[in-house]
Short mmCIF file of C-alpha atoms in Angstrom, two decimals:
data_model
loop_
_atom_site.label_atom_id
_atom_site.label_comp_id
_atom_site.label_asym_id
_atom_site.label_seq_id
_atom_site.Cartn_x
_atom_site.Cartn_y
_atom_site.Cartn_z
CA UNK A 1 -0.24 -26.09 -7.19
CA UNK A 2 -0.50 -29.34 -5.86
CA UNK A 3 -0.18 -27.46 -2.06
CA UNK A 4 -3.35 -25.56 -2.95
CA UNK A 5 -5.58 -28.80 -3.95
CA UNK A 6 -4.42 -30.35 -1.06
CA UNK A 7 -5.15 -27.24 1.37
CA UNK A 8 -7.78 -28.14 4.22
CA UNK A 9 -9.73 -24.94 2.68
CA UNK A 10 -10.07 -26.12 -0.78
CA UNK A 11 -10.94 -29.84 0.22
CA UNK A 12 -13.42 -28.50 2.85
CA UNK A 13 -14.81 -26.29 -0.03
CA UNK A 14 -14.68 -28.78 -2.66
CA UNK A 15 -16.85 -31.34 -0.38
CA UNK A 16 -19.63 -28.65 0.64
CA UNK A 17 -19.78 -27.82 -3.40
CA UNK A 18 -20.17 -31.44 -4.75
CA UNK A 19 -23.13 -31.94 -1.93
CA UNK A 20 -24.56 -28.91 -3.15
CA UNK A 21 -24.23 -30.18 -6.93
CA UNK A 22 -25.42 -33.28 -6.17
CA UNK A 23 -28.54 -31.92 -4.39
CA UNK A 24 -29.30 -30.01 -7.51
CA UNK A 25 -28.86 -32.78 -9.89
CA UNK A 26 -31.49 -34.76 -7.88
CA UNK A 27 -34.26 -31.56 -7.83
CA UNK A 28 -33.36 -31.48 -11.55
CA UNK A 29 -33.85 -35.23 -12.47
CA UNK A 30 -37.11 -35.32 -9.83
CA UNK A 31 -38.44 -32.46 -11.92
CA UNK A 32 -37.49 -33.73 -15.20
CA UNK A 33 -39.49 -37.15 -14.51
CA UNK A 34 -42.06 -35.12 -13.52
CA UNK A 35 -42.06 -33.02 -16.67
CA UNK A 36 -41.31 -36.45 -18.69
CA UNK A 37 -45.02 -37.88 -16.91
CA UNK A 38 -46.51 -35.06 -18.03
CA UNK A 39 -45.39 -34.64 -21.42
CA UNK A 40 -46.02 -38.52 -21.67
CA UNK A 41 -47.70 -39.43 -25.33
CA UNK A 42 -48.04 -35.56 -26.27
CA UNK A 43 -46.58 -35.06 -29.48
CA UNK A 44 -42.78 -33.30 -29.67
CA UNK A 45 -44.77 -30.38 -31.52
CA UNK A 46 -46.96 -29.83 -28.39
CA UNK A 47 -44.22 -29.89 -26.17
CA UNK A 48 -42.69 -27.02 -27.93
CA UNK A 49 -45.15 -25.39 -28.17
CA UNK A 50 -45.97 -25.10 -24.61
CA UNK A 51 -42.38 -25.31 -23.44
CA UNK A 52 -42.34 -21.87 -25.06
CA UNK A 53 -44.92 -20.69 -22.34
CA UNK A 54 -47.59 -20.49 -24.65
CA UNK A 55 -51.41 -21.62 -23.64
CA UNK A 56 -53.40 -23.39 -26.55
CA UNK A 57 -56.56 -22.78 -27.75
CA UNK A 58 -57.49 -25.90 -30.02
CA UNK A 59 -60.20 -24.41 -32.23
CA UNK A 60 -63.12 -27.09 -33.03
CA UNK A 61 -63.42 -28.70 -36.45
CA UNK A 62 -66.26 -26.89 -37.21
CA UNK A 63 -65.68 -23.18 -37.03
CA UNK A 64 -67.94 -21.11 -38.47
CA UNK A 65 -69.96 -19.04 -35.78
CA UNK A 66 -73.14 -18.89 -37.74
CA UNK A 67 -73.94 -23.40 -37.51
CA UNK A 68 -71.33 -24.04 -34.21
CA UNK A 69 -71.91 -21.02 -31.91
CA UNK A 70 -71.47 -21.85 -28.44
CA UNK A 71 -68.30 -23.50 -29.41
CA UNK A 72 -66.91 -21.08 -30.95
CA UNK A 73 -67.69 -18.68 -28.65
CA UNK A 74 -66.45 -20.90 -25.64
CA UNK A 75 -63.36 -20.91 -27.52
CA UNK A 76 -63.41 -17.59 -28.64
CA UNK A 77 -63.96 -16.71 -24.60
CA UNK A 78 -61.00 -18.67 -23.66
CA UNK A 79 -58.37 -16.45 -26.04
CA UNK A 80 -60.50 -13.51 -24.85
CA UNK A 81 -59.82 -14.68 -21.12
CA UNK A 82 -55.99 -14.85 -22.20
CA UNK A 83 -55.08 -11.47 -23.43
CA UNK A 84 -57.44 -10.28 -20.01
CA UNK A 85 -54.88 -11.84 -18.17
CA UNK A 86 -51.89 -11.43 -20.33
CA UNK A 87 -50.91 -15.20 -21.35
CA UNK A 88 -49.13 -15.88 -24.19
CA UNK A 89 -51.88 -17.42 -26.76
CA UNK A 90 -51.00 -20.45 -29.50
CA UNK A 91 -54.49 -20.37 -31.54
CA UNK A 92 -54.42 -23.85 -32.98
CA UNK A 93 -56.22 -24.09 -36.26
CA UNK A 94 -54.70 -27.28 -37.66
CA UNK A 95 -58.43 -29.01 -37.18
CA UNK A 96 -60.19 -26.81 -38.22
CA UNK A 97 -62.05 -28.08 -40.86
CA UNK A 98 -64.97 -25.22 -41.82
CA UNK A 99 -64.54 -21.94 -41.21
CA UNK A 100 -66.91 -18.77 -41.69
CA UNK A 101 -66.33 -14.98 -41.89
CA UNK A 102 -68.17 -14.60 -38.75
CA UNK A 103 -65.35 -16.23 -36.95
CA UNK A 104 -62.97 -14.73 -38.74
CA UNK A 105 -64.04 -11.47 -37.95
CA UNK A 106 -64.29 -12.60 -33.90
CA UNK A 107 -60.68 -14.03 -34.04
CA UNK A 108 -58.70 -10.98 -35.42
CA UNK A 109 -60.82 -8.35 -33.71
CA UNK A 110 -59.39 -10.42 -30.08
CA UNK A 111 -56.04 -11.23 -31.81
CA UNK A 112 -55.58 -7.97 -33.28
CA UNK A 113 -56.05 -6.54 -28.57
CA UNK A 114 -52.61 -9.30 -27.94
CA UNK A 115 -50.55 -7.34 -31.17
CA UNK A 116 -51.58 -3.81 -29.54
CA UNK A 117 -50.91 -4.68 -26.03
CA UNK A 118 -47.70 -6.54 -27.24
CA UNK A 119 -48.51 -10.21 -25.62
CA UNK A 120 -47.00 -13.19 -27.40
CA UNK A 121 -48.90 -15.10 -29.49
CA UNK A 122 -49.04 -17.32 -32.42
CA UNK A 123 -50.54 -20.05 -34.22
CA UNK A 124 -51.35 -22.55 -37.18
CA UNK A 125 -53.09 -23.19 -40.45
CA UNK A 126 -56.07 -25.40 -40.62
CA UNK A 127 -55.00 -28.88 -42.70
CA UNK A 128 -57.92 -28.12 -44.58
CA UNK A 129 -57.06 -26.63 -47.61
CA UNK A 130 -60.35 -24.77 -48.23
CA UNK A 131 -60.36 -23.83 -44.72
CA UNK A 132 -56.82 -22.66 -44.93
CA UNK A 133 -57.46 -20.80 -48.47
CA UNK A 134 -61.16 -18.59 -46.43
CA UNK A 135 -58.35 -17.80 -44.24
CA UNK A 136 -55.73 -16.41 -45.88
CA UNK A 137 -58.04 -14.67 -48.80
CA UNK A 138 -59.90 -13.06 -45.89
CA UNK A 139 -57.03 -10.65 -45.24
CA UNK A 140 -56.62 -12.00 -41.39
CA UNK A 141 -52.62 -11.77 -41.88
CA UNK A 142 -52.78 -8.67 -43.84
CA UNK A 143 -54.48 -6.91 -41.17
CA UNK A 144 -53.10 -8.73 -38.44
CA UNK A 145 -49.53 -7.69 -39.45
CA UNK A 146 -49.82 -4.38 -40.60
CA UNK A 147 -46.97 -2.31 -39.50
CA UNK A 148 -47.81 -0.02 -36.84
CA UNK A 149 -51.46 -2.07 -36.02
CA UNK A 150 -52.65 0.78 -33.50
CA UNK A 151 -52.66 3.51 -35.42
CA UNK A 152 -52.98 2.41 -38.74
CA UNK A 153 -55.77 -0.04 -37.98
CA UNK A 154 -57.99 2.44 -36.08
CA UNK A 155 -56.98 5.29 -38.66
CA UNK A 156 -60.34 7.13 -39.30
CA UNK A 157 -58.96 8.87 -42.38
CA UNK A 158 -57.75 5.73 -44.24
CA UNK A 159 -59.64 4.58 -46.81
CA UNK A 160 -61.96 1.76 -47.53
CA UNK A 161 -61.53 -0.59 -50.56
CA UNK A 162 -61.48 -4.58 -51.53
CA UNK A 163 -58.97 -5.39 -52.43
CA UNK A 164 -56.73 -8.65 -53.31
CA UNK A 165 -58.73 -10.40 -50.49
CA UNK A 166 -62.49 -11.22 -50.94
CA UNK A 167 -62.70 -9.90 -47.39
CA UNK A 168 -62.21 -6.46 -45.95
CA UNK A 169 -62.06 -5.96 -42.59
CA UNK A 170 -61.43 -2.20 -40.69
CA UNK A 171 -62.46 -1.30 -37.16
CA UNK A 172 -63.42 2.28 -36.84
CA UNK A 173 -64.48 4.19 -33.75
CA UNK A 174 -67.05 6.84 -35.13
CA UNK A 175 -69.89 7.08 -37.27
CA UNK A 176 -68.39 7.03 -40.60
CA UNK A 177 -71.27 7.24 -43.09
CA UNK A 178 -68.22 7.59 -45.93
CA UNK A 179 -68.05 3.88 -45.47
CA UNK A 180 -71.40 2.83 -45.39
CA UNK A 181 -71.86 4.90 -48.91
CA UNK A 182 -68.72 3.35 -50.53
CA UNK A 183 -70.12 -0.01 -49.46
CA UNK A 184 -73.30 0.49 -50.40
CA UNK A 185 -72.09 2.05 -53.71
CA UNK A 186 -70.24 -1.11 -54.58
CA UNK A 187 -72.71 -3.73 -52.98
CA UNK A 188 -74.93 -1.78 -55.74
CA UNK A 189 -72.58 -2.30 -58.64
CA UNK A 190 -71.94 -5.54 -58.35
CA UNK A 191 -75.20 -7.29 -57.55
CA UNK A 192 -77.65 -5.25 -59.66
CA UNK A 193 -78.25 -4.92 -63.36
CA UNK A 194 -79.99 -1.70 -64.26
CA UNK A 195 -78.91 0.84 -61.55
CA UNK A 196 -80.06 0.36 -58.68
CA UNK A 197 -78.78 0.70 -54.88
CA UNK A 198 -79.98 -0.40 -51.50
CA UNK A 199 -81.38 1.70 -48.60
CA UNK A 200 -81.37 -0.56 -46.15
CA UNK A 201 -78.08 -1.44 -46.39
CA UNK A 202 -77.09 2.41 -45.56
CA UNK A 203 -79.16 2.48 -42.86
CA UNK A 204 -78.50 -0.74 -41.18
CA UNK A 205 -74.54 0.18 -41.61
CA UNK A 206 -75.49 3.73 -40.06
CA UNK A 207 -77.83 2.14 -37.39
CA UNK A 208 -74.95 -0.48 -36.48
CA UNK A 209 -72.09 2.09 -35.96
CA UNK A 210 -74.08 4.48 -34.53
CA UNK A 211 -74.96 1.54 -31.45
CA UNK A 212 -71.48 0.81 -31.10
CA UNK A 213 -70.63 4.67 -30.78
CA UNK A 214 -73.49 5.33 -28.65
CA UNK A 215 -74.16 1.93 -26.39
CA UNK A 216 -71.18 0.04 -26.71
CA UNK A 217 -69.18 1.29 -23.71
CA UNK A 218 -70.86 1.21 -20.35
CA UNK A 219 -69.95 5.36 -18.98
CA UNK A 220 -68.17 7.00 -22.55
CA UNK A 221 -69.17 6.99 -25.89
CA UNK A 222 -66.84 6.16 -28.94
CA UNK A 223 -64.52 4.41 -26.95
CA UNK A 224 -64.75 1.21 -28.53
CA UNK A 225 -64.09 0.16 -32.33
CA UNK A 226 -66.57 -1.38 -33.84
CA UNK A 227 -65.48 -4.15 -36.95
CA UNK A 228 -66.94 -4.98 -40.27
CA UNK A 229 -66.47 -7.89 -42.61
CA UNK A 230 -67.32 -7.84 -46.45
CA UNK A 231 -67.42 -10.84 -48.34
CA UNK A 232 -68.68 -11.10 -51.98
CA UNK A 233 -69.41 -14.65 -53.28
CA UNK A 234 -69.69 -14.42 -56.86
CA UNK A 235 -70.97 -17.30 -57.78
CA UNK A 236 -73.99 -16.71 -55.61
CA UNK A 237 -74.05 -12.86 -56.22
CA UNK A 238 -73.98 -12.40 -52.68
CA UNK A 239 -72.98 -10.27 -50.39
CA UNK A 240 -72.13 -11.54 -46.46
CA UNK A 241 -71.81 -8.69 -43.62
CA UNK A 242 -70.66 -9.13 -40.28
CA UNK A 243 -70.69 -6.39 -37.94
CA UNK A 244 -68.92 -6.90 -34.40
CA UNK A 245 -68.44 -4.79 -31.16
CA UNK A 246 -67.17 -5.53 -27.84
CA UNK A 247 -68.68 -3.74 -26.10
CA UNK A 248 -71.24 -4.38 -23.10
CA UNK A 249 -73.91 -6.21 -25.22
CA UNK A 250 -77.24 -4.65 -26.44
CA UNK A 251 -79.10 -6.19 -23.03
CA UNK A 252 -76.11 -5.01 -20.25
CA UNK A 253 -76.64 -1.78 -22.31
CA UNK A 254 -80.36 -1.42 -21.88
CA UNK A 255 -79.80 -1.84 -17.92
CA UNK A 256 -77.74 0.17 -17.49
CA UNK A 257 -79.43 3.13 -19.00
CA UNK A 258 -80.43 5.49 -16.27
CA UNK A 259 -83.76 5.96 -17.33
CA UNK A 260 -84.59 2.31 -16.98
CA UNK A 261 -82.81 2.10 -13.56
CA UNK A 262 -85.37 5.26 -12.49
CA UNK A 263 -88.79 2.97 -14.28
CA UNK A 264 -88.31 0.25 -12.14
CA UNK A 265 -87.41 -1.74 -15.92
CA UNK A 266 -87.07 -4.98 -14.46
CA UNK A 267 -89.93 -5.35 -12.84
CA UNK A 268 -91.82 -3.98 -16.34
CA UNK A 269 -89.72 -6.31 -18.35
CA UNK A 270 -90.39 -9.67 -16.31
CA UNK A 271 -94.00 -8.12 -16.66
CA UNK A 272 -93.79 -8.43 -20.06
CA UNK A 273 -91.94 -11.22 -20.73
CA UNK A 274 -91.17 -13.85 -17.80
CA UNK A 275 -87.86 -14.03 -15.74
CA UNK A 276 -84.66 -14.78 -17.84
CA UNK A 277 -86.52 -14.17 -20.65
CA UNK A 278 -83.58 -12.20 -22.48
CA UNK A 279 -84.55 -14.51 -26.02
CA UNK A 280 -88.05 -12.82 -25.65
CA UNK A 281 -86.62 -9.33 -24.91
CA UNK A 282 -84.64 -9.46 -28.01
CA UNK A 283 -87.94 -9.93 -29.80
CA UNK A 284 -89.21 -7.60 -28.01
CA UNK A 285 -86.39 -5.03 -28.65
CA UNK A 286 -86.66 -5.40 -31.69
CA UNK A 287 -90.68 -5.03 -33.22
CA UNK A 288 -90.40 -1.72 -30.82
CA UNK A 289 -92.75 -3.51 -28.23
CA UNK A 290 -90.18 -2.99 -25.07
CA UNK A 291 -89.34 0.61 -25.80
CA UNK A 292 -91.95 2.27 -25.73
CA UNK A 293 -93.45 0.42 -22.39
CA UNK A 294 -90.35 0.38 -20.69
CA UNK A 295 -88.13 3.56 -21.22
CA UNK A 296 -90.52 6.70 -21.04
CA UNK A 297 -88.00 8.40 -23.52
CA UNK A 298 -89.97 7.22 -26.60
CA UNK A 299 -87.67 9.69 -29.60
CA UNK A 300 -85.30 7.17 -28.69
CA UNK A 301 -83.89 3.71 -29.04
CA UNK A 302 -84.60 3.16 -32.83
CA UNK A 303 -81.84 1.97 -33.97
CA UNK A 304 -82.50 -1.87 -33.56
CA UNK A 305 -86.13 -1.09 -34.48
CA UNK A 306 -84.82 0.10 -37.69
CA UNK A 307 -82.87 -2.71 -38.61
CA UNK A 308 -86.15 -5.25 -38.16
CA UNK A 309 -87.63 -2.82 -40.62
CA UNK A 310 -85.30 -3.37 -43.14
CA UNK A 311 -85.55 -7.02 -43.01
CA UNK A 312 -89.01 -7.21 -42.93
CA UNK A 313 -88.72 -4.94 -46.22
CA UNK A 314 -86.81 -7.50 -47.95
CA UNK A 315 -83.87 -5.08 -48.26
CA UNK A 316 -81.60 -7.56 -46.02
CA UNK A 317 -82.14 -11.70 -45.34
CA UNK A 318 -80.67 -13.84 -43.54
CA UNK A 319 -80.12 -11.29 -39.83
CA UNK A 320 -78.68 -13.09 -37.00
CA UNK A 321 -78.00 -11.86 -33.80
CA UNK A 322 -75.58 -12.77 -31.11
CA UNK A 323 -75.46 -10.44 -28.18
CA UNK A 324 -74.42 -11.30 -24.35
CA UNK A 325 -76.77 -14.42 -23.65
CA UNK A 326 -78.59 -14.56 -26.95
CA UNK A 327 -78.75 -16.08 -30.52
CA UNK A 328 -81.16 -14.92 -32.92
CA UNK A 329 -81.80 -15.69 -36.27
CA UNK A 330 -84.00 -13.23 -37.06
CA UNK A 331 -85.23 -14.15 -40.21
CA UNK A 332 -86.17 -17.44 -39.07
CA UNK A 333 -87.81 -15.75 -35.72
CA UNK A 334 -85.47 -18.26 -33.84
CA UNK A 335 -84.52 -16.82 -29.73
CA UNK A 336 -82.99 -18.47 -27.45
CA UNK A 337 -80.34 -18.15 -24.68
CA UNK A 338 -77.08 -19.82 -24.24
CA UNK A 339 -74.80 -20.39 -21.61
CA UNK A 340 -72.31 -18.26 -22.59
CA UNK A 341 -72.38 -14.80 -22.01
CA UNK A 342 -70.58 -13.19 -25.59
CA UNK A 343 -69.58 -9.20 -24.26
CA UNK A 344 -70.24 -7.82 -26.91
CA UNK A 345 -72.73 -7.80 -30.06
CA UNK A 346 -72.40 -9.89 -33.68
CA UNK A 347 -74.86 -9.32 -36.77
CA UNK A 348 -74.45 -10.58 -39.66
CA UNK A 349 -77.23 -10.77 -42.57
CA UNK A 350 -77.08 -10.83 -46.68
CA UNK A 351 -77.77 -8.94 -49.85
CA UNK A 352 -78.25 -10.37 -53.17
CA UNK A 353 -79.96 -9.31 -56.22
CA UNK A 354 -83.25 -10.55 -54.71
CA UNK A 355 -83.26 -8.18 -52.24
CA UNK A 356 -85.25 -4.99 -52.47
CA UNK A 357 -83.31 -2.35 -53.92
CA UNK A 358 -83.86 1.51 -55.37
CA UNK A 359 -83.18 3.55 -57.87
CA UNK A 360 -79.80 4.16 -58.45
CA UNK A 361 -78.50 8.21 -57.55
CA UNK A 362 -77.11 10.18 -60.08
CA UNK B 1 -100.07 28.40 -50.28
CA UNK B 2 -96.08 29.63 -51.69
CA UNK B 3 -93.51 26.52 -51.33
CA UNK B 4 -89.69 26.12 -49.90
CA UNK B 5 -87.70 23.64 -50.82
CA UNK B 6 -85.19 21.75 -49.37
CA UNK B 7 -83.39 19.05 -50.58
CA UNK B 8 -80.79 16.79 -48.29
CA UNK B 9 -78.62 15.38 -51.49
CA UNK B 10 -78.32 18.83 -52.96
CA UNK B 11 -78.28 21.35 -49.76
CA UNK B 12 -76.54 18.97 -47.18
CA UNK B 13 -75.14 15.70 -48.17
CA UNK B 14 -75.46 12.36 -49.91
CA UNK B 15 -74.51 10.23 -46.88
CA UNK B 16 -76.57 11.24 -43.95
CA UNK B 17 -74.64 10.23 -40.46
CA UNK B 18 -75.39 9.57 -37.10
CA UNK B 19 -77.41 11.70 -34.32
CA UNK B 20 -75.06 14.17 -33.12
CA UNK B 21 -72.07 16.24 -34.48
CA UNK B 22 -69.43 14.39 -31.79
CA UNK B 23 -70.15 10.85 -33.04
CA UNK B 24 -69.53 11.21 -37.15
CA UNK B 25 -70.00 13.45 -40.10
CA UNK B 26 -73.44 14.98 -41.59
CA UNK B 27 -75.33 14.15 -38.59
CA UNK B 28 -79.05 15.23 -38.05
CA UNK B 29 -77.42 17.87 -35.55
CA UNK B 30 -75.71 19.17 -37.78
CA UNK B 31 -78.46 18.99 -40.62
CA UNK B 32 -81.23 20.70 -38.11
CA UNK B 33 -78.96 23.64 -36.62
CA UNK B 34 -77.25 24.63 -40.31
CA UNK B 35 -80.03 24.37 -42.40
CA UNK B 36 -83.57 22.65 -41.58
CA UNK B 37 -84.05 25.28 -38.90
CA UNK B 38 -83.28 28.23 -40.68
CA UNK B 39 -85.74 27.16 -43.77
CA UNK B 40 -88.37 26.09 -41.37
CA UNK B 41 -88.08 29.65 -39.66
CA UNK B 42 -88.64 31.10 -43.24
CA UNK B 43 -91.44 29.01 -43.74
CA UNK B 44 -93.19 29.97 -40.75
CA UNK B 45 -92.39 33.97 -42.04
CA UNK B 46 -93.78 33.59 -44.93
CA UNK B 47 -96.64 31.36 -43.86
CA UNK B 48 -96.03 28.51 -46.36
CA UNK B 49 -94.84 25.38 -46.58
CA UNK B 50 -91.51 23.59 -46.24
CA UNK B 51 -90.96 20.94 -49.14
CA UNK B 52 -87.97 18.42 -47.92
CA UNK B 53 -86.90 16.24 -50.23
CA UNK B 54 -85.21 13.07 -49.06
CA UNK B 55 -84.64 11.46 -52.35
CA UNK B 56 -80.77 10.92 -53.75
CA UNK B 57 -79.17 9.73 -50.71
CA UNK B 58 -77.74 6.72 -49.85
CA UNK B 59 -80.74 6.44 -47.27
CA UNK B 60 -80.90 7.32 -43.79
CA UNK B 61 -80.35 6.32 -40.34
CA UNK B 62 -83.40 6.68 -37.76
CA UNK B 63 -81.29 8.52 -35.28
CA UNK B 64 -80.95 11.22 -37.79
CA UNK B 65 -84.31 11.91 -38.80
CA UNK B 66 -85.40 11.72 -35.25
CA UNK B 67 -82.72 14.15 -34.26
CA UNK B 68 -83.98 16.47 -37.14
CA UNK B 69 -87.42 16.71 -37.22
CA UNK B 70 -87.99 15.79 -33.65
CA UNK B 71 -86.03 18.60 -32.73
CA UNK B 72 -88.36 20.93 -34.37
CA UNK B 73 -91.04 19.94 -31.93
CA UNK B 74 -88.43 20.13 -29.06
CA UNK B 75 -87.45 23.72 -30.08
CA UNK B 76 -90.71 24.63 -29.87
CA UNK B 77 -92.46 24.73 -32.94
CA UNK B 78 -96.02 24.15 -33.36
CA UNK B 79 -97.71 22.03 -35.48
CA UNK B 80 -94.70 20.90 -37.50
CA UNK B 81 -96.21 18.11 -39.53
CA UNK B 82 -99.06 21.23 -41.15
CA UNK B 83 -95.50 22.90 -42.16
CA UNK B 84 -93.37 20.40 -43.87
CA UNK B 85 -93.82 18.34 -46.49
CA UNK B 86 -92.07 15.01 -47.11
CA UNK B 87 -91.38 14.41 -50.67
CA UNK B 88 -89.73 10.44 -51.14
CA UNK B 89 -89.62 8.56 -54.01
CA UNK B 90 -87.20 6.29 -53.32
CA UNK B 91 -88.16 5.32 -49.40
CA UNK B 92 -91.88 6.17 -49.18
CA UNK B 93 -92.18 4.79 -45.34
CA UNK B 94 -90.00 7.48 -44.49
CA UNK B 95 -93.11 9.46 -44.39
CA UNK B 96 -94.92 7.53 -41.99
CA UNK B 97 -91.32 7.46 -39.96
CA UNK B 98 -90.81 10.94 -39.59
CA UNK B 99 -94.51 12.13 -38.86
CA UNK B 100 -93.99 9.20 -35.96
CA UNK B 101 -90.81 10.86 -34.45
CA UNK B 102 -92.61 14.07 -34.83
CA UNK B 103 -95.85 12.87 -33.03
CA UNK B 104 -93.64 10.99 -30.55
CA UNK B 105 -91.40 14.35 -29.86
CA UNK B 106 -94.78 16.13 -29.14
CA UNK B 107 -95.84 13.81 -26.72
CA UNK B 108 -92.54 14.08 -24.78
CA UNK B 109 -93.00 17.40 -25.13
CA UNK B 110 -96.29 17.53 -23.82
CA UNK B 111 -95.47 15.04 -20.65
CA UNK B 112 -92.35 17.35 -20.08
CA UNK B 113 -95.16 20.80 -19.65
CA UNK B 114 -97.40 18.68 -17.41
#
């Protein structure tokens, strides 16, 4: 043995090995002082956290999408942005310190895309025990988890109901007026004495699915789901709705309608109301004033109209509107444009037993 | 003048869809083609009016009243709004609503001959 060790081969071997080791323990202690600066101060949670490979997304204190919209949506953009290009996601919650529906809604339609397509992902509770208590009673995890999330979650046969949760929330990718009855059957029940039901909460339903169906994706229709969010507060006797799609936005939608392309729209619609003036088009959009100046194909495009009516009926309060570059709130007849451009379109309003209502079918 | 009736709870459905057959259940499509046509046809044969009775639904979307009525005018018929009559309790601007979408169809209609 002691022949071999001493062999000109092993000791030549032996030397070019150790240089070779040595080599590699200096890379690894440059990089690890390098890693060391970096992680410098950052808490041993943090480092785990991204030593795992995920990205974080620190939600704000405030997260409710109705009072702190461009935040959330910047935020909301940023996990969006992720799944796009396939990064693992940590959604960090632990701040969060008010949270709405709205948001809700937002953050499980986008985290429901990284469980489909199978990206990593996870997260934490807010510290806020409210906070934490919206979010778990909303059903996030319930529907976030569900076994076999593709086809369960877009199954159009499977039925509607609230349940444990305060919250329900389904995505569908039709017209499914079986919903919009059931809700409006139990929205009825529960807010009104003698029997009573409301209209415009079947159409508005109808009018919303129908967009999404229709409008929502730029070439094929019913190619992209369309969510809905229930919430009952009882103490109020309210109802909460919000209604999301992801699709192209109502204003990328109206441009790229052939028929506006052919009326030279633009030009009509700057006419009408100023450059950039997407706040002012929503307006417009939505009293019926655009359509019938701008599109030439005047049995159409009521959909929106529709749902103005219905607020301006009292059967719905409260509308807001956020779609590409615009938040509305409707009821207040505040426009105006932000700086972030949401793909897609949110509404949200409320019924309670003020709200104009009908007699009740037999 | 004799009377037909037709009523949507009763004859069709409770929960009135979207526009067309491809993008949900009970749509107007559906509504126009199966039934409204056929009774306003019979109407027209027996010169009298067409009663349609929107009342016991959970309400209605625009696109399917537009798809309905307006495609009266687009199928050709004359002077639909002499021919039906809109019976509503519940949802009396529906009315107004549908003899718009009728008016409007006729002046597509119109532009379309020119």
């Amino acid at each position: 043995m002691k022949k071999e060790w001493q062999s000109q081969k092993y000791i030549k071997y032996n030397s070019k090995h150790a240089i070779k080791q040595h080599q590699k323990k200096i890379r690894y202690k440059k990089w690890r002082t390098q890693e060391n600066r970096k992680n410098q101060g950052k808490p041993k949670r943090i480092r785990k956290i991204e030593g795992l490979g995920y990205s974080r997304v620190i939600m704000p204190v405030d997260f409710r999408f109705g009072c702190n919209t461009i935040e959330v949506m910047k935020k909301l953009y940023l996990v969006r942005n992720n799944h796009k290009n396939k990064i693992p996601t940590y959604i960090e919650l632990r701040n969060v310190e008010k949270i709405d529906d709205a948001s809700i809604t937002v953050l499980l339609s986008v985290m429901i895309e990284f469980v489909i397509d199978k990206i990593m992902f996870n997260g934490d509770f807010p510290l806020n025990q409210d906070a934490k208590v919206v979010l778990i009673e909303s059903g996030f995890f319930e529907t976030l988890y569900k076994k076999d999330a593709k086809e369960s979650i877009y199954d159009k046969n499977s039925d509607f109901q609230i349940g444990k949760s305060r919250i329900v929330t389904m995505p569908r990718k039709s017209v499914v007026s079986a919903v919009a009855s059931q809700i409006s059957e139990l929205v009825s029940k529960k807010l009104w004495d003698e029997e009573a039901t409301s209209k415009g909460l079947y159409r508005i339903l109808i009018e919303l699915m129908h967009n999404t169906v229709d409008h929502a994706h730029e070439h094929k229709k019913a190619e992209l789901p369309w969510w809905l969010t229930v919430n009952y507060d009882e103490d109020l006797k309210k109802f909460s709705f919000v209604f999301l799609d992801y699709g192209i936005g109502i204003f990328d939608s109206l441009l790229g309608k052939e028929e506006t392309k052919k009326q030279n729209f633009l030009e009509r619609v700057f006419e009408l109301f100023g450059n950039k003036g997407n706040d002012k088009l929503l307006k417009g959009i939505l009293v019926g004033e655009l359509h019938k100046t701008s599109t030439g194909k005047i049995n159409r495009g009521k959909g929106l109209p529709g749902i103005y009516e219905t607020l301006q009926r009292n059967q719905i309060s409260n509308l807001r509107i956020i779609s590409n570059n615009v938040i509305a709130n409707v009821s207040t007849d505040e426009y105006f444009v932000s700086e972030i451009d949401f793909k897609g379109t949110l509404m949200s309003w409320d019924i309670d037993n003020e709200s104009e209502a009908s007699e009740w079918i037999s | 003048m004799d009377k037909l009736i037709l009523k949507v709870s009763e004859e069709f459905t409770k929960s009135p869809g979207p526009r067309y057959v491809i993008e949900g259940d009970f749509s107007g499509q559906v509504f126009y083609n199966t039934l409204l046509k056929t009774k306003y046809i019979e109407a027209v044969e027996k010169d009298c009016k067409l009663i349609i009775n929107l009342d016991g639904t959970y309400g209605y979307g625009t696109s399917f009243l537009e798809e309905a009525f307006g495609g009266l005018v687009r199928d050709g018929f004359e002077n639909v709004w002499d021919r039906i009559e809109i019976v509503t309790l519940e949802e009396d601007y529906l009315e107004d609503d549908i003899k718009k979408y009728i008016q409007e169809a006729e002046v597509v209609r119109r532009d379309g001959e020119k």
